[in-house]
Amino acid sequence: MTPSPDRTLLIRNARVLLPNGHFQSADVWIEGGLIGEIGSNLDRTADTVIEANHLTLLPGVIDPQVHFREPGLEHKEDLTTASRACARGGVTSFLEMPNTKPLTINQAALNDKLTRAAQKSFVNFGFFIGATAENLPDLQTATPTPGIKIFMGSMHGDLLVDQEGALDRIFATGTRLIAVHAEDQARIAQRRQEFAGITDPAIHSVIQDNQAALNATQLALKLSKKYRRRLHILHLSTAEEAELLRQEKPAWVTAEVTPQHLLLNTGDYEKLGSLIQMNPPIRSVHDNEVLWQALQDGVIDFIATDHAPHTLAEKGRATPTNQADEEASATTVFLEPAKVPSGMPGVETSLPLMLTQAMQGRCSVAQVSHWMSTAVAKAYGIVGKGAIAPGYDADLVLVDLDTYHPVLREELQTKCGWSPFEGWNLTGWPVITIVGGQVVYERGKFNEQVRGRALIFNP
């Protein structure tokens, strides 16, 4: 049974990130799941008191692109394991994608996911409706949803919508936000034939090259401008796309980037192989640098993980490659990329990865919080989220910016049980995660009774 959200909570002596981007040493009073007051030495009596001892209090992360695999693919992940991973990683809300079994392409499938999540999810949730060439009416009526997901490439079956005529009809009808996976399927198919038989994992980034991404982003941008349709470009990965948006991005278009496209590059295939195969692929060091600059400049609006777990067996790996098993990796038999599922887990590590970058001077802690919470809430019109201020939902995370701890396989909550960042020594790990005014995660332990709620979208 879910604990009552009407209980009161007092966080004492935290380093609080305020909406203006400044930090204040303060107490935070929470009642009825909402932030009630922020101030010094609040004279309050609460059901639960957290002594923060100068830990940093941030708005909970909103991860706007995840693949949690339920229903139909629960051997990789499910809503329980994925949302536990969220709670450990400071992610208090997620937006999940439609490529489950069955596909989330109508109201019945959407309702099923919402029901499952209400019963199982430790954190708040929202689900995209997936576009096909045939479900235009469903795209207008299915609710609640943050928007319409279109796979322009790197997909097969009904969710692949790669013909301009079908895309034009979707962009022309309705007003809902459209989020695109932008890759040119025809170019990918042609290059798969050209490079067939090559098993070097790095060939994946050659087959699904920068041009394949740029072609699709150009088409999506053209259709968005044609109809002035709200567009979001998922997991932007190339320097060319970033420069295109720098020159031609309308006010109604947003874009995101993943930590792996900022922090990993094609040189990492040598060590990690198929574990870092994803769509769109990992790119060059030059792409990393241009994406970072675009994020800093506001050309890219926010960060998502594209959490997309697969088992190690599916990845063709007996064990993940890390410092402890380099010898095992030397005997790994690599499969042709077309035979390896693309994707990697990410919700547990995204916040500490980015906060570590902040502590190394690459950006600021306030910028990280903006990119991972505030800007996401604004872009998707998520009511009550993304700031620490009176009246906002008490979705919060207390992080430790003074202690470093490595990514350890045995501590991961994701069902797939591995991370491409194993061994990375990170700071900013969540100490306490709060969802709706309730402590869901504290120092390695979970409150099994807490459940998140369906997100409310105000387009």
XYZ file of C-alpha atoms in Angstrom:
459
model
C 0.000 0.000 0.000
C 1.380 3.420 -0.929
C 2.208 5.636 2.079
C 0.046 8.702 2.441
C 1.414 11.719 0.532
C -0.232 13.924 3.192
C 2.563 13.145 5.623
C 5.006 15.964 6.241
C 8.716 16.003 5.526
C 11.388 18.478 6.581
C 14.805 18.593 4.930
C 17.230 20.492 7.160
C 20.424 22.273 6.243
C 20.669 21.432 2.549
C 22.490 23.292 -0.193
C 19.365 24.062 -2.210
C 19.409 24.886 -5.921
C 16.886 27.702 -6.391
C 15.035 28.461 -9.652
C 17.363 31.426 -10.314
C 20.326 29.036 -10.549
C 21.848 30.110 -7.247
C 22.395 27.935 -4.184
C 21.124 28.687 -0.701
C 21.787 26.892 2.562
C 18.222 26.259 3.677
C 15.525 23.982 5.047
C 12.714 22.697 2.834
C 9.222 21.992 4.206
C 7.075 19.475 2.307
C 3.412 18.734 2.913
C 0.871 16.823 0.838
C 3.543 15.915 -1.693
C 4.260 19.583 -2.441
C 7.049 21.961 -1.508
C 5.534 24.334 1.032
C 8.346 26.576 2.235
C 12.061 27.173 1.782
C 13.977 29.104 4.404
C 16.599 29.139 7.129
C 15.929 27.358 10.443
C 12.271 26.632 9.714
C 10.317 26.141 12.930
C 8.338 23.082 11.849
C 7.495 19.682 13.291
C 7.395 16.988 10.623
C 6.576 13.289 10.419
C 10.002 12.738 8.854
C 13.112 14.881 9.223
C 16.132 14.529 6.935
C 19.365 16.041 8.192
C 21.024 16.932 4.913
C 24.296 18.092 6.454
C 25.063 20.342 3.490
C 24.328 17.757 0.798
C 23.165 19.387 -2.444
C 19.417 19.347 -3.097
C 18.371 19.331 -6.754
C 15.058 18.920 -8.574
C 14.539 15.264 -9.449
C 15.801 14.287 -12.876
C 13.205 13.911 -15.630
C 14.497 11.411 -18.182
C 12.567 12.134 -21.389
C 13.633 9.093 -23.406
C 13.736 5.570 -22.025
C 12.867 2.068 -23.209
C 11.717 0.051 -20.190
C 10.707 -3.059 -22.194
C 7.391 -3.835 -20.497
C 5.183 -5.357 -21.793
C 6.602 -8.132 -23.908
C 10.362 -7.839 -23.381
C 10.629 -8.223 -19.620
C 13.657 -10.510 -19.832
C 15.679 -7.333 -20.554
C 13.979 -4.952 -18.103
C 10.609 -4.285 -16.528
C 8.889 -1.339 -14.904
C 9.898 -2.464 -11.409
C 13.609 -2.929 -12.099
C 13.834 0.115 -14.364
C 12.107 2.428 -11.907
C 14.314 1.143 -9.082
C 17.274 2.060 -11.262
C 15.682 5.474 -11.751
C 15.321 6.008 -8.016
C 18.942 5.050 -7.391
C 20.023 7.445 -10.135
C 17.961 10.415 -8.918
C 15.473 10.111 -11.797
C 12.037 10.900 -10.381
C 10.086 10.930 -13.678
C 10.475 9.260 -17.059
C 8.944 9.348 -20.546
C 8.893 5.908 -22.119
C 8.922 4.901 -25.770
C 6.383 2.823 -27.724
C 8.509 -0.082 -29.074
C 7.223 -2.687 -26.635
C 5.118 -5.797 -27.407
C 2.407 -4.931 -28.208
C 3.412 -1.589 -29.672
C 2.008 1.486 -27.928
C 0.033 2.724 -30.927
C -3.502 3.068 -29.590
C -5.441 3.992 -26.445
C -5.761 0.394 -25.244
C -2.000 -0.160 -25.283
C -1.413 3.206 -23.619
C -3.949 2.407 -20.901
C -2.262 -0.928 -20.262
C 1.103 0.752 -19.689
C -0.401 3.382 -17.413
C -2.064 0.666 -15.324
C 1.135 -1.351 -15.081
C 3.173 1.682 -14.080
C 0.671 2.771 -11.410
C 1.078 -0.652 -9.825
C 4.847 -1.082 -10.232
C 6.764 2.150 -10.807
C 8.733 3.708 -7.958
C 8.811 7.031 -9.861
C 6.506 9.170 -12.003
C 5.775 8.143 -15.571
C 4.519 9.116 -19.004
C 4.283 7.151 -22.247
C 4.637 8.209 -25.874
C 2.174 7.105 -28.546
C 3.988 5.560 -31.508
C 3.300 6.566 -35.091
C 2.706 4.087 -37.882
C 1.730 4.773 -41.465
C -1.846 3.836 -40.590
C -2.755 5.102 -37.095
C -3.221 8.816 -37.704
C -6.556 8.996 -35.772
C -4.972 7.362 -32.690
C -2.161 9.914 -32.751
C -4.684 12.693 -32.216
C -6.865 11.110 -29.526
C -4.746 8.841 -27.307
C -4.235 10.482 -23.911
C -2.425 11.262 -21.667
C 0.826 11.330 -23.591
C 3.795 13.701 -23.935
C 3.633 13.365 -27.703
C 4.022 11.284 -30.840
C 7.157 9.199 -31.425
C 8.270 8.641 -35.027
C 11.017 6.211 -35.954
C 12.296 7.596 -39.267
C 14.991 4.896 -39.287
C 16.711 2.148 -37.259
C 13.425 0.327 -36.873
C 11.464 -2.398 -38.615
C 7.804 -3.313 -38.781
C 4.900 -0.953 -38.226
C 6.854 1.648 -36.236
C 9.164 2.416 -39.160
C 7.803 5.510 -40.920
C 10.441 6.422 -43.486
C 8.439 7.625 -46.484
C 8.072 11.389 -46.837
C 4.399 11.137 -47.828
C 3.470 9.309 -44.630
C 5.607 11.658 -42.559
C 3.993 14.674 -44.208
C 0.511 13.436 -43.260
C 1.521 13.076 -39.610
C 3.128 16.529 -39.461
C 0.125 18.069 -41.222
C -2.469 16.690 -38.810
C -3.005 17.925 -35.263
C -0.838 19.948 -32.919
C 0.810 17.427 -30.619
C 4.552 17.433 -30.145
C 6.344 15.082 -32.528
C 9.576 13.454 -31.328
C 11.709 11.872 -34.047
C 14.423 9.265 -34.165
C 16.178 10.861 -37.109
C 18.114 8.424 -39.275
C 17.815 7.837 -43.036
C 16.645 4.227 -43.379
C 17.358 4.005 -47.098
C 20.974 5.108 -46.606
C 21.408 2.666 -43.718
C 20.060 -0.229 -45.821
C 22.372 0.628 -48.704
C 25.424 0.882 -46.437
C 24.597 -2.382 -44.674
C 24.952 -4.103 -48.034
C 28.167 -2.231 -48.769
C 29.790 -3.257 -45.486
C 28.154 -6.689 -45.069
C 30.208 -9.347 -43.335
C 32.394 -7.016 -41.289
C 32.233 -7.947 -37.608
C 34.326 -5.131 -36.133
C 31.816 -3.390 -33.808
C 33.124 0.001 -34.930
C 31.649 -0.574 -38.397
C 28.260 0.261 -36.899
C 29.262 3.933 -36.741
C 30.399 3.738 -40.357
C 27.197 2.122 -41.630
C 24.877 4.494 -39.749
C 27.079 7.461 -40.470
C 26.721 11.181 -39.790
C 25.090 11.723 -43.153
C 22.315 9.223 -42.370
C 21.457 11.240 -39.274
C 21.744 14.595 -41.021
C 19.479 13.537 -43.903
C 16.637 12.612 -41.571
C 17.028 15.647 -39.325
C 16.905 17.893 -42.404
C 13.666 16.229 -43.513
C 12.054 16.486 -40.074
C 13.068 20.134 -39.835
C 11.636 20.822 -43.293
C 8.263 19.290 -42.375
C 8.215 21.072 -39.021
C 8.779 24.411 -40.729
C 6.200 23.623 -43.411
C 3.443 23.149 -40.838
C 4.954 25.080 -37.904
C 4.623 21.817 -36.022
C 6.194 21.353 -32.618
C 9.211 19.082 -33.140
C 11.687 17.454 -30.793
C 14.806 15.759 -32.155
C 15.789 12.809 -30.008
C 19.411 11.856 -29.157
C 21.183 14.304 -31.488
C 24.549 12.720 -32.235
C 26.486 14.599 -34.922
C 28.346 17.847 -35.364
C 26.547 18.373 -38.667
C 23.104 18.216 -37.038
C 24.200 20.588 -34.293
C 25.450 23.101 -36.845
C 22.241 22.731 -38.871
C 20.174 23.596 -35.804
C 22.494 26.447 -34.921
C 21.646 27.993 -38.284
C 18.019 26.951 -38.811
C 16.334 25.984 -35.521
C 12.892 27.619 -35.152
C 11.544 28.590 -31.751
C 9.176 25.587 -31.732
C 11.940 22.985 -32.202
C 13.944 21.397 -29.369
C 16.697 18.799 -29.287
C 18.373 16.531 -26.759
C 21.701 14.739 -26.368
C 22.665 11.658 -24.342
C 25.578 11.391 -21.898
C 27.080 8.647 -24.055
C 27.161 10.893 -27.122
C 28.962 13.496 -25.011
C 31.372 11.164 -23.222
C 32.006 8.121 -25.422
C 33.442 8.009 -28.939
C 34.466 5.511 -31.609
C 37.773 4.903 -29.856
C 35.823 3.162 -27.092
C 34.756 0.311 -29.396
C 38.174 -1.257 -28.905
C 37.467 -1.866 -25.226
C 33.681 -2.021 -25.054
C 32.737 -3.427 -28.447
C 29.059 -4.206 -28.937
C 28.162 -2.921 -25.472
C 28.214 0.623 -26.854
C 26.383 -0.182 -30.077
C 23.338 2.074 -30.149
C 21.180 3.983 -32.616
C 22.229 6.565 -33.602
C 25.782 5.323 -33.063
C 28.618 6.614 -30.940
C 30.531 9.220 -32.961
C 33.977 10.867 -33.107
C 35.807 13.042 -30.600
C 35.019 15.990 -32.874
C 31.308 15.217 -32.615
C 31.648 15.062 -28.804
C 33.180 18.525 -28.749
C 30.621 20.141 -31.052
C 27.720 18.575 -29.147
C 29.107 19.883 -25.857
C 29.348 23.378 -27.298
C 25.815 23.181 -28.715
C 24.529 22.117 -25.304
C 26.352 24.975 -23.610
C 24.968 27.461 -26.153
C 21.353 26.288 -25.933
C 21.269 24.862 -29.458
C 20.661 21.527 -27.720
C 18.042 21.995 -25.028
C 18.396 19.088 -22.623
C 19.703 15.609 -21.813
C 18.073 12.173 -22.077
C 19.582 8.742 -21.544
C 17.856 6.626 -24.210
C 18.048 3.861 -21.598
C 17.649 0.775 -23.792
C 18.881 -2.366 -22.023
C 19.702 -5.717 -23.604
C 21.095 -8.829 -21.980
C 24.799 -9.570 -22.258
C 23.955 -12.711 -24.207
C 22.029 -10.630 -26.748
C 25.022 -8.317 -27.004
C 27.235 -11.332 -27.761
C 29.172 -10.869 -24.538
C 29.648 -13.322 -21.703
C 30.644 -10.488 -19.376
C 30.955 -6.729 -19.734
C 34.456 -5.505 -20.407
C 36.052 -3.741 -17.489
C 39.449 -3.658 -15.868
C 38.813 -6.920 -14.055
C 38.088 -9.045 -17.098
C 40.213 -7.712 -19.935
C 41.453 -11.232 -20.675
C 37.893 -12.451 -21.173
C 37.225 -9.627 -23.603
C 40.119 -10.713 -25.763
C 38.299 -13.977 -26.512
C 34.908 -12.362 -27.215
C 33.473 -13.363 -30.580
C 32.028 -10.227 -32.145
C 28.869 -10.521 -34.198
C 28.070 -8.487 -37.282
C 26.390 -5.284 -35.962
C 23.161 -6.084 -37.809
C 22.859 -9.175 -35.561
C 23.406 -7.262 -32.317
C 20.583 -5.261 -30.694
C 21.404 -1.585 -30.286
C 21.104 0.185 -26.972
C 22.564 0.453 -23.492
C 21.317 1.193 -19.951
C 21.680 4.706 -18.565
C 19.220 5.932 -15.924
C 21.392 4.949 -12.950
C 24.508 6.743 -14.103
C 23.324 9.814 -16.024
C 23.169 12.279 -13.119
C 26.518 11.346 -11.511
C 28.139 11.291 -14.953
C 27.028 14.842 -15.650
C 27.713 16.113 -12.130
C 31.223 14.694 -12.391
C 31.660 16.711 -15.569
C 30.471 19.770 -13.650
C 32.972 19.180 -10.860
C 35.704 18.862 -13.484
C 34.775 22.310 -14.831
C 33.051 21.264 -18.055
C 29.794 22.917 -16.957
C 28.082 23.978 -13.736
C 25.883 22.000 -11.357
C 23.065 24.454 -12.086
C 23.436 23.794 -15.817
C 23.254 20.038 -15.253
C 20.030 20.436 -13.285
C 18.589 22.721 -15.962
C 19.434 20.235 -18.726
C 18.149 17.212 -16.797
C 15.040 18.600 -15.144
C 13.927 22.210 -15.646
C 14.293 22.355 -19.440
C 12.630 18.954 -19.870
C 9.600 20.008 -17.821
C 9.307 23.202 -19.861
C 9.631 21.478 -23.249
C 7.007 18.848 -22.513
C 4.715 21.039 -20.405
C 5.036 18.712 -17.410
C 2.957 20.260 -14.672
C 4.552 20.835 -11.268
C 8.025 19.546 -12.093
C 11.515 20.857 -12.657
C 12.135 23.350 -9.838
C 12.539 23.644 -6.096
C 9.967 26.287 -5.256
C 6.758 26.529 -3.196
C 3.850 24.853 -4.960
C 6.008 22.497 -7.002
C 5.859 18.734 -6.558
C 8.366 17.429 -4.036
C 10.367 15.337 -6.512
C 13.887 15.888 -5.224
C 17.331 14.347 -5.000
C 20.044 14.922 -2.402
C 23.466 14.320 -3.928
C 26.953 14.104 -2.480
C 29.402 16.210 -4.478
C 32.316 15.564 -2.113
C 32.603 11.790 -2.431
C 33.664 9.700 -5.441
C 32.468 6.140 -5.981
C 32.929 3.849 -9.004
C 30.174 2.383 -11.155
C 30.012 -1.204 -9.894
C 28.171 -3.989 -11.634
C 26.989 -5.567 -8.389
C 25.254 -2.349 -7.319
C 23.256 -1.836 -10.518
C 19.481 -2.122 -10.275
C 18.783 -2.477 -13.988
C 17.818 -6.042 -14.864
C 20.377 -6.269 -17.666
C 23.089 -6.011 -15.003
C 25.780 -4.036 -16.823
C 26.790 -0.492 -17.724
C 29.143 0.904 -20.373
C 30.497 3.150 -17.621
C 31.570 0.376 -15.236
C 34.699 1.408 -13.416
C 34.212 5.143 -13.980
C 34.824 6.973 -10.698
C 31.965 9.437 -10.266
C 30.711 12.012 -7.825
C 27.200 13.353 -7.330
C 25.660 9.975 -6.547
C 22.178 10.295 -5.048
C 22.064 9.770 -1.297
C 18.301 10.248 -0.969
C 15.653 10.370 -3.721
C 12.201 11.757 -2.950
C 9.114 11.200 -5.122
C 5.927 13.095 -4.296
C 7.237 13.994 -0.851
C 8.099 10.372 0.002
C 11.596 8.959 0.419
C 11.866 6.203 -2.183
C 15.635 5.619 -2.010
C 18.078 6.260 0.837
C 21.709 5.161 0.978
C 21.285 1.923 -0.941
C 17.862 0.994 0.420
C 14.471 1.316 -1.248
C 11.032 2.037 0.166
C 9.140 -0.745 -1.579
C 5.764 0.883 -0.874
C 6.288 4.143 -2.780
C 4.694 4.487 -6.193
C 4.935 7.326 -8.662
C 2.063 8.923 -10.515
C 1.130 9.564 -14.127
C 2.577 12.838 -15.308
C 0.261 15.664 -16.341
C 1.106 17.442 -19.593
C 0.048 20.966 -20.408
C 1.010 21.476 -24.071
